[in-house]
């Protein structure tokens, strides 16, 4: 599981630089669903935000919108996947 | 003997590490609050290192994309190259003639502006290579490979960015090697402009990807191809009217505009240093 997780981390990290943003977001979401307590996803969301995002009206002037969404996703998805899979 | 299908241990006993305990929930809530309210400090402290660390990968990706594209084009369009070459030679001769005429027009125009006392647009433009187009960044932002360290002139947030005289956006973040550009067409961004030969004052609303919309009363005539310019930025061109939705049932007509520059295939940019 550790190897899988590491591989997924690297894939998502490299997708930030080499693939369109929406693919990185989908991969990150899949990471939250597949791995338990996927805190690396939050770190990568922060990286994505610092690299690309700018506060604006499209995201309700949220300062780091993807990071905030990642934390909410972690809060919601972790207990749900726990109940569904175990 | 009767078999029970019930598991011996409860869910939390079997996988104690997987459980979202109240403590973890509170920690995440705390993290959420920290990100929400401490974002300016996070940006201040972390943005520069992130941009520095990302620069080699972004530059490599840009170079790789460019070479892959040229190889693909070479393989696909080898047969049409000769035909294109002949056509381009003819076009080149024609354009040289046109340029001579245009140069004369520009001289006349400058003379007229000087006579009328209008302010001359001065300043040398910086040219920057686009590292990331809006197709990569989902926020309609651009990353360019010019910053404090590799620019011949002072770069500062707020400088205008364009291509071929068309306004695109403004510098928002300037780091050592990379700068971040926010497009005027970013979703929800509002820009004061004037449309058409009558210079109708409007507020253009960004729709992302180089698109804008604006609302005007139905009685006002706007034609497809009319230009939208920004008076506060020396009357530079921002967008062209693409279509007009003049529904008789609506009190207002919706004007759809688009930038003449395709943001998704942009390779080079100009930074207008005044």
Short mmCIF file of C-alpha atoms in Angstrom, two decimals:
data_model
loop_
_atom_site.label_atom_id
_atom_site.label_comp_id
_atom_site.label_asym_id
_atom_site.label_seq_id
_atom_site.Cartn_x
_atom_site.Cartn_y
_atom_site.Cartn_z
CA UNK A 1 0.00 0.00 0.00
CA UNK A 2 2.90 2.34 0.77
CA UNK A 3 4.35 1.87 -2.73
CA UNK A 4 0.92 2.47 -4.29
CA UNK A 5 0.48 5.60 -2.24
CA UNK A 6 3.93 6.91 -3.12
CA UNK A 7 3.33 6.21 -6.83
CA UNK A 8 -0.03 8.01 -6.66
CA UNK A 9 1.61 10.98 -4.92
CA UNK A 10 4.23 11.23 -7.65
CA UNK A 11 1.65 10.91 -10.44
CA UNK A 12 -0.51 13.67 -8.95
CA UNK A 13 2.51 15.88 -8.26
CA UNK A 14 3.77 15.56 -11.82
CA UNK A 15 0.27 16.08 -13.21
CA UNK A 16 0.41 19.59 -11.68
CA UNK A 17 3.18 20.48 -14.13
CA UNK A 18 2.45 18.33 -17.15
CA UNK A 19 -1.33 17.89 -17.39
CA UNK A 20 -4.31 20.25 -17.51
CA UNK A 21 -5.52 21.45 -14.11
CA UNK A 22 -8.85 19.65 -14.20
CA UNK A 23 -7.09 16.28 -14.59
CA UNK A 24 -4.97 17.02 -11.51
CA UNK A 25 -8.14 17.88 -9.58
CA UNK A 26 -9.83 14.62 -10.61
CA UNK A 27 -6.72 12.59 -9.73
CA UNK A 28 -6.58 14.31 -6.34
CA UNK A 29 -10.23 13.50 -5.69
CA UNK A 30 -9.60 9.85 -6.59
CA UNK A 31 -6.70 9.89 -4.14
CA UNK A 32 -9.04 11.02 -1.36
CA UNK A 33 -11.44 8.19 -2.22
CA UNK A 34 -8.83 5.45 -2.57
CA UNK A 35 -6.39 6.19 0.26
CA UNK A 36 -7.28 6.67 3.91
CA UNK A 37 -6.41 10.05 5.45
CA UNK A 38 -4.92 11.36 2.24
CA UNK A 39 -3.23 14.41 3.77
CA UNK A 40 -0.75 14.61 0.90
CA UNK A 41 -3.72 15.65 -1.23
CA UNK A 42 -4.10 18.79 0.87
CA UNK A 43 -0.41 19.60 0.49
CA UNK A 44 -0.63 19.16 -3.28
CA UNK A 45 -3.76 21.29 -3.40
CA UNK A 46 -1.83 24.01 -1.59
CA UNK A 47 0.97 23.66 -4.15
CA UNK A 48 -1.58 23.95 -6.98
CA UNK A 49 -3.08 27.06 -5.40
CA UNK A 50 0.24 28.79 -4.82
CA UNK A 51 1.34 28.02 -8.36
CA UNK A 52 -1.77 28.84 -10.37
CA UNK A 53 -4.62 30.38 -8.43
CA UNK A 54 -5.41 34.01 -7.84
CA UNK A 55 -8.26 35.24 -5.67
CA UNK A 56 -11.14 36.39 -7.83
CA UNK A 57 -14.91 36.62 -8.08
CA UNK A 58 -15.16 33.24 -9.83
CA UNK A 59 -14.11 31.51 -6.60
CA UNK A 60 -15.96 33.88 -4.24
CA UNK A 61 -12.66 35.67 -3.53
CA UNK A 62 -11.49 32.66 -1.53
CA UNK A 63 -7.76 33.01 -0.94
CA UNK A 64 -6.73 29.39 -1.55
CA UNK A 65 -9.85 27.74 -3.02
CA UNK A 66 -8.45 24.33 -3.99
CA UNK A 67 -6.79 23.82 -0.60
CA UNK A 68 -10.03 24.65 1.18
CA UNK A 69 -11.92 22.25 -1.10
CA UNK A 70 -9.34 19.54 -0.40
CA UNK A 71 -9.77 19.92 3.38
CA UNK A 72 -13.56 19.73 3.02
CA UNK A 73 -13.17 16.68 0.74
CA UNK A 74 -10.95 15.01 3.33
CA UNK A 75 -13.48 15.74 6.07
CA UNK A 76 -16.38 14.31 4.07
CA UNK A 77 -14.84 11.49 2.06
CA UNK A 78 -12.74 9.85 4.80
CA UNK A 79 -15.64 8.76 7.07
CA UNK A 80 -17.83 7.87 4.07
CA UNK A 81 -15.24 5.59 2.46
CA UNK A 82 -14.52 4.05 5.87
CA UNK A 83 -18.18 3.06 6.27
CA UNK A 84 -18.47 1.85 2.69
CA UNK A 85 -15.32 -0.21 2.37
CA UNK A 86 -14.56 -1.63 5.84
CA UNK B 1 -23.30 -25.75 15.23
CA UNK B 2 -24.80 -22.47 14.18
CA UNK B 3 -22.39 -20.17 12.34
CA UNK B 4 -22.58 -16.48 12.94
CA UNK B 5 -21.75 -14.07 10.16
CA UNK B 6 -21.10 -11.27 12.59
CA UNK B 7 -17.49 -10.24 12.84
CA UNK B 8 -15.74 -10.66 16.16
CA UNK B 9 -14.57 -7.10 16.37
CA UNK B 10 -16.23 -3.81 15.70
CA UNK B 11 -15.26 -1.60 12.78
CA UNK B 12 -13.14 0.75 14.83
CA UNK B 13 -11.36 -2.14 16.53
CA UNK B 14 -10.43 -3.75 13.22
CA UNK B 15 -9.06 -0.55 11.63
CA UNK B 16 -8.40 1.94 14.41
CA UNK B 17 -6.07 4.01 12.27
CA UNK B 18 -8.68 4.55 9.54
CA UNK B 19 -11.28 6.10 11.83
CA UNK B 20 -12.00 9.81 11.59
CA UNK B 21 -11.83 10.56 15.29
CA UNK B 22 -13.25 13.81 16.72
CA UNK B 23 -9.68 14.91 17.38
CA UNK B 24 -8.81 14.54 13.69
CA UNK B 25 -11.98 16.37 12.69
CA UNK B 26 -11.09 19.29 14.95
CA UNK B 27 -7.57 19.36 13.60
CA UNK B 28 -8.90 19.58 10.04
CA UNK B 29 -11.37 22.31 11.02
CA UNK B 30 -8.47 24.20 12.58
CA UNK B 31 -6.45 23.72 9.39
CA UNK B 32 -9.42 25.01 7.34
CA UNK B 33 -9.60 28.14 9.49
CA UNK B 34 -5.84 28.60 9.24
CA UNK B 35 -5.94 28.40 5.43
CA UNK B 36 -9.00 30.65 5.23
CA UNK B 37 -7.75 33.41 7.49
CA UNK B 38 -3.99 32.97 7.18
CA UNK B 39 -3.88 32.79 3.38
CA UNK B 40 -2.08 36.13 2.86
CA UNK B 41 0.74 35.01 5.17
CA UNK B 42 0.82 31.55 3.57
CA UNK B 43 1.15 33.17 0.16
CA UNK B 44 3.79 35.55 1.40
CA UNK B 45 5.89 32.79 2.86
CA UNK B 46 5.34 29.90 0.49
CA UNK B 47 4.53 31.33 -2.95
CA UNK B 48 8.08 32.29 -3.81
CA UNK B 49 9.64 28.90 -2.86
CA UNK B 50 6.87 27.05 -4.73
CA UNK B 51 7.43 29.13 -7.87
CA UNK B 52 11.20 28.64 -7.62
CA UNK B 53 10.90 24.88 -7.18
CA UNK B 54 8.35 24.58 -9.99
CA UNK B 55 10.27 26.66 -12.50
CA UNK B 56 12.61 23.89 -13.84
CA UNK B 57 9.72 21.47 -14.36
CA UNK B 58 7.53 24.09 -16.03
CA UNK B 59 10.37 25.21 -18.28
CA UNK B 60 11.15 21.59 -19.20
CA UNK B 61 7.50 20.90 -19.96
CA UNK B 62 7.27 23.97 -22.17
CA UNK B 63 10.37 22.96 -24.14
CA UNK B 64 9.16 19.36 -24.44
CA UNK B 65 5.70 20.42 -25.60
CA UNK B 66 7.23 22.68 -28.21
CA UNK B 67 9.55 20.03 -29.64
CA UNK B 68 6.82 17.35 -29.62
CA UNK B 69 4.52 19.69 -31.50
CA UNK B 70 7.08 20.58 -34.13
CA UNK B 71 7.93 16.90 -34.73
CA UNK B 72 4.25 16.05 -35.08
CA UNK B 73 3.73 18.91 -37.47
CA UNK B 74 6.78 17.89 -39.45
CA UNK B 75 5.54 14.35 -39.89
CA UNK B 76 1.99 15.35 -40.67
CA UNK B 77 2.51 18.28 -42.94
CA UNK B 78 5.65 17.36 -44.85
CA UNK B 79 3.79 17.17 -48.15
CA UNK B 80 2.04 20.47 -47.76
CA UNK B 81 5.21 22.37 -46.83
CA UNK B 82 6.17 23.08 -50.44
CA UNK B 83 2.73 24.42 -51.29
CA UNK B 84 2.69 26.55 -48.13
CA UNK B 85 6.14 27.86 -48.93
CA UNK B 86 5.06 29.13 -52.35
CA UNK B 87 1.95 30.70 -50.88
CA UNK B 88 3.94 32.40 -48.12
CA UNK B 89 6.39 33.87 -50.64
CA UNK B 90 3.51 35.49 -52.51
CA UNK B 91 1.96 36.69 -49.25
CA UNK B 92 5.30 38.05 -48.10
CA UNK B 93 5.69 40.22 -51.19
CA UNK B 94 2.16 41.52 -50.79
CA UNK B 95 2.65 42.24 -47.08
CA UNK B 96 5.92 44.09 -47.70
CA UNK B 97 4.04 46.45 -49.98
CA UNK B 98 1.31 46.85 -47.37
CA UNK B 99 3.83 47.52 -44.64
CA UNK B 100 5.30 50.41 -46.60
CA UNK B 101 1.84 51.97 -46.82
CA UNK B 102 1.21 51.28 -43.12
CA UNK B 103 4.48 52.92 -42.09
CA UNK B 104 3.41 56.06 -43.91
CA UNK B 105 0.04 55.94 -42.12
CA UNK B 106 1.75 55.54 -38.73
CA UNK B 107 3.99 58.54 -39.44
CA UNK B 108 0.94 60.61 -40.37
CA UNK B 109 -0.87 59.39 -37.26
CA UNK B 110 2.03 60.33 -34.96
CA UNK B 111 2.27 63.72 -36.58
CA UNK B 112 -1.46 64.22 -36.05
CA UNK B 113 -1.28 63.18 -32.41
CA UNK B 114 1.65 65.54 -31.83
CA UNK B 115 -0.26 68.37 -33.52
CA UNK B 116 -3.36 67.74 -31.45
CA UNK B 117 -1.35 67.49 -28.25
CA UNK B 118 -2.26 63.90 -27.51
CA UNK B 119 0.06 61.94 -25.27
CA UNK B 120 2.47 59.69 -27.08
CA UNK B 121 2.55 56.10 -25.90
CA UNK B 122 6.13 55.57 -24.86
CA UNK B 123 8.13 52.84 -23.26
CA UNK B 124 9.92 49.72 -24.34
CA UNK B 125 8.02 46.50 -24.18
CA UNK B 126 9.47 43.44 -22.59
CA UNK B 127 8.96 40.12 -24.30
CA UNK B 128 8.28 37.07 -22.15
CA UNK B 129 7.75 33.42 -22.94
CA UNK B 130 4.55 31.81 -21.71
CA UNK B 131 5.25 28.87 -19.42
CA UNK B 132 1.70 27.92 -18.56
CA UNK B 133 -1.42 28.78 -20.54
CA UNK B 134 -4.95 28.95 -19.07
CA UNK B 135 -5.61 25.42 -20.33
CA UNK B 136 -3.23 24.14 -17.62
CA UNK B 137 -4.13 26.53 -14.85
CA UNK B 138 -7.84 26.37 -14.19
CA UNK B 139 -7.98 29.98 -13.00
CA UNK B 140 -7.46 31.75 -16.33
CA UNK B 141 -3.98 32.75 -15.25
CA UNK B 142 -0.72 32.72 -17.17
CA UNK B 143 2.77 32.03 -15.91
CA UNK B 144 5.58 33.76 -17.78
CA UNK B 145 9.32 33.26 -17.57
CA UNK B 146 10.28 36.79 -16.60
CA UNK B 147 10.86 38.01 -13.08
CA UNK B 148 13.03 40.30 -11.04
CA UNK B 149 16.26 38.46 -11.81
CA UNK B 150 16.00 37.84 -15.56
CA UNK B 151 14.36 41.05 -16.74
CA UNK B 152 16.16 44.02 -18.24
CA UNK B 153 13.68 46.43 -16.68
CA UNK B 154 11.90 46.69 -13.37
CA UNK B 155 8.94 44.35 -13.18
CA UNK B 156 6.15 45.22 -10.83
CA UNK B 157 2.62 44.00 -10.18
CA UNK B 158 0.09 46.05 -12.13
CA UNK B 159 2.02 46.25 -15.40
CA UNK B 160 -0.12 45.58 -18.45
CA UNK B 161 0.40 42.47 -20.52
CA UNK B 162 -0.64 41.94 -24.12
CA UNK B 163 0.23 40.46 -27.44
CA UNK B 164 0.42 42.25 -30.77
CA UNK B 165 -1.03 45.39 -29.23
CA UNK B 166 -4.02 43.53 -27.78
CA UNK B 167 -4.49 43.83 -24.03
CA UNK B 168 -4.70 40.53 -22.18
CA UNK B 169 -4.16 41.12 -18.49
CA UNK B 170 -2.04 42.49 -15.71
CA UNK B 171 0.92 41.22 -13.71
CA UNK B 172 -0.21 40.17 -10.27
CA UNK B 173 2.77 38.36 -8.79
CA UNK B 174 6.39 38.94 -9.73
CA UNK B 175 8.95 36.48 -8.41
CA UNK B 176 12.64 36.06 -9.22
CA UNK B 177 12.19 33.97 -12.36
CA UNK B 178 8.43 33.63 -12.87
CA UNK B 179 5.55 36.09 -12.94
CA UNK B 180 1.85 35.45 -12.70
CA UNK B 181 -0.58 37.23 -15.02
CA UNK B 182 -4.28 37.66 -14.35
CA UNK B 183 -6.35 37.93 -17.51
CA UNK B 184 -9.00 40.60 -17.97
CA UNK B 185 -11.19 37.77 -19.22
CA UNK B 186 -10.98 35.83 -15.92
CA UNK B 187 -14.46 34.78 -14.87
CA UNK B 188 -16.23 37.56 -13.00
CA UNK B 189 -13.59 40.24 -13.65
CA UNK B 190 -15.06 43.60 -14.68
CA UNK B 191 -13.30 46.02 -17.03
CA UNK B 192 -14.51 49.46 -18.12
CA UNK B 193 -14.28 49.76 -21.91
CA UNK B 194 -15.83 51.49 -24.90
CA UNK B 195 -17.37 49.71 -27.89
CA UNK B 196 -17.59 50.59 -31.53
CA UNK B 197 -17.05 53.79 -33.49
CA UNK B 198 -19.47 55.68 -31.19
CA UNK B 199 -17.35 54.76 -28.15
CA UNK B 200 -20.24 53.42 -26.10
CA UNK B 201 -19.11 53.10 -22.49
CA UNK B 202 -19.69 49.57 -21.18
CA UNK B 203 -18.53 47.28 -18.42
CA UNK B 204 -17.14 44.06 -19.82
CA UNK B 205 -17.65 40.99 -17.67
CA UNK B 206 -14.98 38.30 -18.03
CA UNK B 207 -16.22 34.82 -18.89
CA UNK B 208 -12.90 32.98 -18.98
CA UNK B 209 -10.75 31.86 -21.89
CA UNK B 210 -10.62 35.28 -23.56
CA UNK B 211 -14.40 35.78 -23.63
CA UNK B 212 -16.47 38.68 -22.35
CA UNK B 213 -20.12 39.67 -22.18
CA UNK B 214 -21.91 42.94 -21.62
CA UNK B 215 -25.51 44.14 -21.53
CA UNK B 216 -26.79 47.12 -23.52
CA UNK B 217 -30.25 48.58 -24.15
CA UNK B 218 -31.92 47.07 -27.21
CA UNK B 219 -32.04 50.37 -29.06
CA UNK B 220 -28.25 50.64 -29.22
CA UNK B 221 -26.74 49.30 -32.41
CA UNK B 222 -23.64 47.15 -32.05
CA UNK B 223 -22.28 45.28 -35.07
CA UNK B 224 -20.28 42.09 -35.19
CA UNK B 225 -16.62 42.99 -35.52
CA UNK B 226 -16.86 46.23 -33.52
CA UNK B 227 -13.83 46.81 -31.33
CA UNK B 228 -13.81 47.18 -27.56
CA UNK B 229 -10.98 49.34 -26.26
CA UNK B 230 -9.95 50.41 -22.78
CA UNK B 231 -9.64 54.21 -22.49
CA UNK B 232 -7.75 54.17 -19.18
CA UNK B 233 -5.06 51.97 -20.74
CA UNK B 234 -4.26 54.31 -23.66
CA UNK B 235 -7.24 53.05 -25.66
CA UNK B 236 -5.67 49.67 -26.30
CA UNK B 237 -7.72 46.95 -27.95
CA UNK B 238 -9.22 44.38 -25.60
CA UNK B 239 -11.85 42.42 -27.52
CA UNK B 240 -13.94 42.18 -30.67
CA UNK B 241 -17.72 41.75 -30.80
CA UNK B 242 -18.36 38.14 -31.78
CA UNK B 243 -22.15 37.98 -31.64
CA UNK B 244 -25.17 39.96 -30.49
CA UNK B 245 -28.16 38.33 -28.82
CA UNK B 246 -30.94 40.80 -29.53
CA UNK B 247 -34.00 38.95 -28.27
CA UNK B 248 -37.17 41.08 -28.74
CA UNK B 249 -38.62 39.66 -25.51
CA UNK B 250 -35.72 40.97 -23.43
CA UNK B 251 -35.28 44.64 -22.49
CA UNK B 252 -31.52 44.36 -22.88
CA UNK B 253 -29.35 42.81 -25.55
CA UNK B 254 -26.37 40.65 -24.64
CA UNK B 255 -23.14 41.36 -26.48
CA UNK B 256 -20.62 38.53 -26.66
CA UNK B 257 -17.03 39.57 -27.20
CA UNK B 258 -13.81 37.63 -27.57
CA UNK B 259 -10.15 38.50 -27.51
CA UNK B 260 -8.53 38.43 -30.98
CA UNK B 261 -5.69 36.44 -29.38
CA UNK B 262 -6.12 32.73 -28.71
CA UNK B 263 -4.97 32.37 -25.10
CA UNK B 264 -4.58 28.62 -25.35
CA UNK B 265 -1.94 28.73 -28.07
CA UNK B 266 -0.10 31.75 -26.77
CA UNK B 267 3.71 31.40 -26.80
CA UNK B 268 5.04 34.91 -26.35
CA UNK B 269 3.74 37.98 -24.53
CA UNK B 270 4.60 41.62 -24.33
CA UNK B 271 4.80 43.47 -21.04
CA UNK B 272 4.06 47.13 -21.51
CA UNK B 273 6.56 49.00 -19.37
CA UNK B 274 5.62 52.67 -19.21
#
